[in-house]
Amino acid sequence: MANVLQLIPDAEPDEMMYLHMLMEPMNDMQAGMFASMYRSRRKEPTMILLLTLVGFLGIAGINRFMLGQMGMGILYFLTAGFCFIGVIVDLVNHKKLTSEYNQKQAFEVANMMRAMGQL
Amino acid sequence: MYQAGYRDFHKNMTYTSDDRETLYTVFLSKERGWSTYWNIMKLRSREAWIWIFGLGVLALFAPWFENRVSFCIPRMLGVDFCPGCGLGASIGHLVRGELVESWAAHPFAVPTVAILIGRIIHLGRLERAQNNKENTNG
């Protein structure tokens, strides 16, 4: 069984859970392929935190755009993140938002590998 | 295309015929009553609760807040211009059906409410898919 810690060392603790679940049935080659695809797609919570902080300069919602939430992004951009209250909400939730995105990417990568017959 | 991974979990879930029958009878029975609607209390997502709380407070108390309380941080800091100001009052008017006043206070009340409710539903579905996943994996 492939080692999640070795292949994706920058994973957060809650990220480990679903990565372990997804990578359990893979052999070493499949796990390596999965890890390289996943690591190129995943976002770092620190980067999302920085983009959220940019919101305090008046351009809110960049973090939401980066996480693929276009509706929320446009709303934040046009209302200055609900008078900056939304920016504070996102500061508090930045880890959860990032892990939501990363989890979606992990499942998409696994589905893609399944579709290509690699899994 | 969106959240395809989670949908697949639903597809791959194997119900026995007994389960299916039970689910169906629970759905059809008049006894389900409030318990169906109480399921929202199981929601654990912090973000979803923040949006629910915010929309709820604005819907109930927005007219009272006017000229009394302001949640606008730029205004607290003494800056006059803020593109989000009036959104709370606008949502308050919208809930009471006063569309003209709602548009006058801030034009984005309808998209804001729609997008936030969509986000709450999305977070709820995500959580339900995750709960199902945990259950199927034992």
PDB file of N, CA and C in Angstrom, chain A residues 1-2 8 13 16 18 21 26-27 29 34 39 41 44 48 50-51 54 66 71 82 84 92 96 101 110 117:
ATOM      1  N   MET A   1       0.843  -1.211   0.000  1.00  0.00           N
ATOM      2  CA  MET A   1       0.000   0.000   0.000  1.00  0.00           C
ATOM      3  C   MET A   1       0.871   1.251   0.000  1.00  0.00           C
ATOM      4  N   ALA A   2       0.476   2.233  -0.780  1.00  0.00           N
ATOM      5  CA  ALA A   2       1.296   3.447  -0.906  1.00  0.00           C
ATOM      6  C   ALA A   2       1.185   4.307   0.346  1.00  0.00           C
ATOM      7  N   ILE A   8       2.529  12.813  -0.456  1.00  0.00           N
ATOM      8  CA  ILE A   8       1.957  14.165  -0.342  1.00  0.00           C
ATOM      9  C   ILE A   8       2.291  14.706   1.041  1.00  0.00           C
ATOM     10  N   PRO A  13      -3.972  17.518   8.210  1.00  0.00           N
ATOM     11  CA  PRO A  13      -4.481  16.301   8.862  1.00  0.00           C
ATOM     12  C   PRO A  13      -5.816  15.806   8.309  1.00  0.00           C
ATOM     13  N   MET A  16      -5.432  14.225   4.963  1.00  0.00           N
ATOM     14  CA  MET A  16      -4.884  12.863   5.032  1.00  0.00           C
ATOM     15  C   MET A  16      -5.987  11.822   5.011  1.00  0.00           C
ATOM     16  N   TYR A  18      -9.120  11.692   3.682  1.00  0.00           N
ATOM     17  CA  TYR A  18      -9.727  11.273   2.420  1.00  0.00           C
ATOM     18  C   TYR A  18      -8.679  10.808   1.420  1.00  0.00           C
ATOM     19  N   MET A  21      -8.110   7.270   2.215  1.00  0.00           N
ATOM     20  CA  MET A  21      -9.250   6.478   1.757  1.00  0.00           C
ATOM     21  C   MET A  21      -9.177   6.240   0.249  1.00  0.00           C
ATOM     22  N   MET A  26      -4.825   1.643  -4.261  1.00  0.00           N
ATOM     23  CA  MET A  26      -3.890   1.842  -5.373  1.00  0.00           C
ATOM     24  C   MET A  26      -2.568   1.124  -5.117  1.00  0.00           C
ATOM     25  N   ASN A  27      -1.914   0.715  -6.219  1.00  0.00           N
ATOM     26  CA  ASN A  27      -0.540   0.221  -6.063  1.00  0.00           C
ATOM     27  C   ASN A  27       0.421   1.400  -6.142  1.00  0.00           C
ATOM     28  N   MET A  29       2.622   2.528  -8.318  1.00  0.00           N
ATOM     29  CA  MET A  29       2.684   3.337  -9.537  1.00  0.00           C
ATOM     30  C   MET A  29       1.450   4.238  -9.654  1.00  0.00           C
ATOM     31  N   PHE A  34      -1.322   9.451  -9.085  1.00  0.00           N
ATOM     32  CA  PHE A  34      -2.372  10.213  -8.389  1.00  0.00           C
ATOM     33  C   PHE A  34      -1.758  11.387  -7.641  1.00  0.00           C
ATOM     34  N   ARG A  39      -1.138  16.947  -6.560  1.00  0.00           N
ATOM     35  CA  ARG A  39      -0.310  18.039  -6.029  1.00  0.00           C
ATOM     36  C   ARG A  39      -0.246  19.226  -6.976  1.00  0.00           C
ATOM     37  N   ARG A  41      -2.818  20.206  -8.628  1.00  0.00           N
ATOM     38  CA  ARG A  41      -4.133  20.866  -8.588  1.00  0.00           C
ATOM     39  C   ARG A  41      -4.444  21.468  -7.236  1.00  0.00           C
ATOM     40  N   GLU A  44      -2.802  25.718  -1.582  1.00  0.00           N
ATOM     41  CA  GLU A  44      -2.237  25.823  -0.236  1.00  0.00           C
ATOM     42  C   GLU A  44      -3.131  26.742   0.603  1.00  0.00           C
ATOM     43  N   ILE A  48      -4.523  30.902   0.088  1.00  0.00           N
ATOM     44  CA  ILE A  48      -5.912  31.362   0.167  1.00  0.00           C
ATOM     45  C   ILE A  48      -6.043  32.418   1.259  1.00  0.00           C
ATOM     46  N   LEU A  50      -3.720  34.522   2.232  1.00  0.00           N
ATOM     47  CA  LEU A  50      -3.139  35.772   1.712  1.00  0.00           C
ATOM     48  C   LEU A  50      -4.112  36.465   0.759  1.00  0.00           C
ATOM     49  N   LEU A  51      -4.735  35.666  -0.134  1.00  0.00           N
ATOM     50  CA  LEU A  51      -5.682  36.256  -1.087  1.00  0.00           C
ATOM     51  C   LEU A  51      -6.894  36.833  -0.373  1.00  0.00           C
ATOM     52  N   VAL A  54      -6.006  40.215   0.950  1.00  0.00           N
ATOM     53  CA  VAL A  54      -6.041  41.247  -0.101  1.00  0.00           C
ATOM     54  C   VAL A  54      -7.405  41.952  -0.094  1.00  0.00           C
ATOM     55  N   MET A  66     -10.535  31.874  -6.856  1.00  0.00           N
ATOM     56  CA  MET A  66      -9.497  30.847  -6.920  1.00  0.00           C
ATOM     57  C   MET A  66     -10.050  29.479  -6.542  1.00  0.00           C
ATOM     58  N   GLY A  71     -19.974  32.597  -8.325  1.00  0.00           N
ATOM     59  CA  GLY A  71     -21.091  33.413  -7.825  1.00  0.00           C
ATOM     60  C   GLY A  71     -20.692  34.185  -6.585  1.00  0.00           C
ATOM     61  N   PHE A  82     -19.379  42.065   1.467  1.00  0.00           N
ATOM     62  CA  PHE A  82     -20.428  42.468   2.418  1.00  0.00           C
ATOM     63  C   PHE A  82     -19.855  43.424   3.472  1.00  0.00           C
ATOM     64  N   PHE A  84     -16.811  44.011   4.222  1.00  0.00           N
ATOM     65  CA  PHE A  84     -15.664  43.364   4.878  1.00  0.00           C
ATOM     66  C   PHE A  84     -16.054  42.324   5.929  1.00  0.00           C
ATOM     67  N   VAL A  92     -11.623  33.348   8.901  1.00  0.00           N
ATOM     68  CA  VAL A  92     -11.855  32.312   9.913  1.00  0.00           C
ATOM     69  C   VAL A  92     -11.954  30.937   9.256  1.00  0.00           C
ATOM     70  N   LYS A  96     -11.080  25.448   5.966  1.00  0.00           N
ATOM     71  CA  LYS A  96     -12.217  24.624   5.559  1.00  0.00           C
ATOM     72  C   LYS A  96     -12.527  24.833   4.070  1.00  0.00           C
ATOM     73  N   TYR A 101     -12.201  22.561  -1.515  1.00  0.00           N
ATOM     74  CA  TYR A 101     -11.723  22.594  -2.899  1.00  0.00           C
ATOM     75  C   TYR A 101     -10.781  21.422  -3.179  1.00  0.00           C
ATOM     76  N   ALA A 110      -9.198  11.111  -9.054  1.00  0.00           N
ATOM     77  CA  ALA A 110      -9.455   9.670  -8.968  1.00  0.00           C
ATOM     78  C   ALA A 110     -10.441   9.239 -10.043  1.00  0.00           C
ATOM     79  N   GLY A 117      -8.821   4.305 -17.263  1.00  0.00           N
ATOM     80  CA  GLY A 117      -8.461   2.911 -17.063  1.00  0.00           C
ATOM     81  C   GLY A 117      -7.170   2.712 -16.295  1.00  0.00           C
TER      82      GLY A 117
END
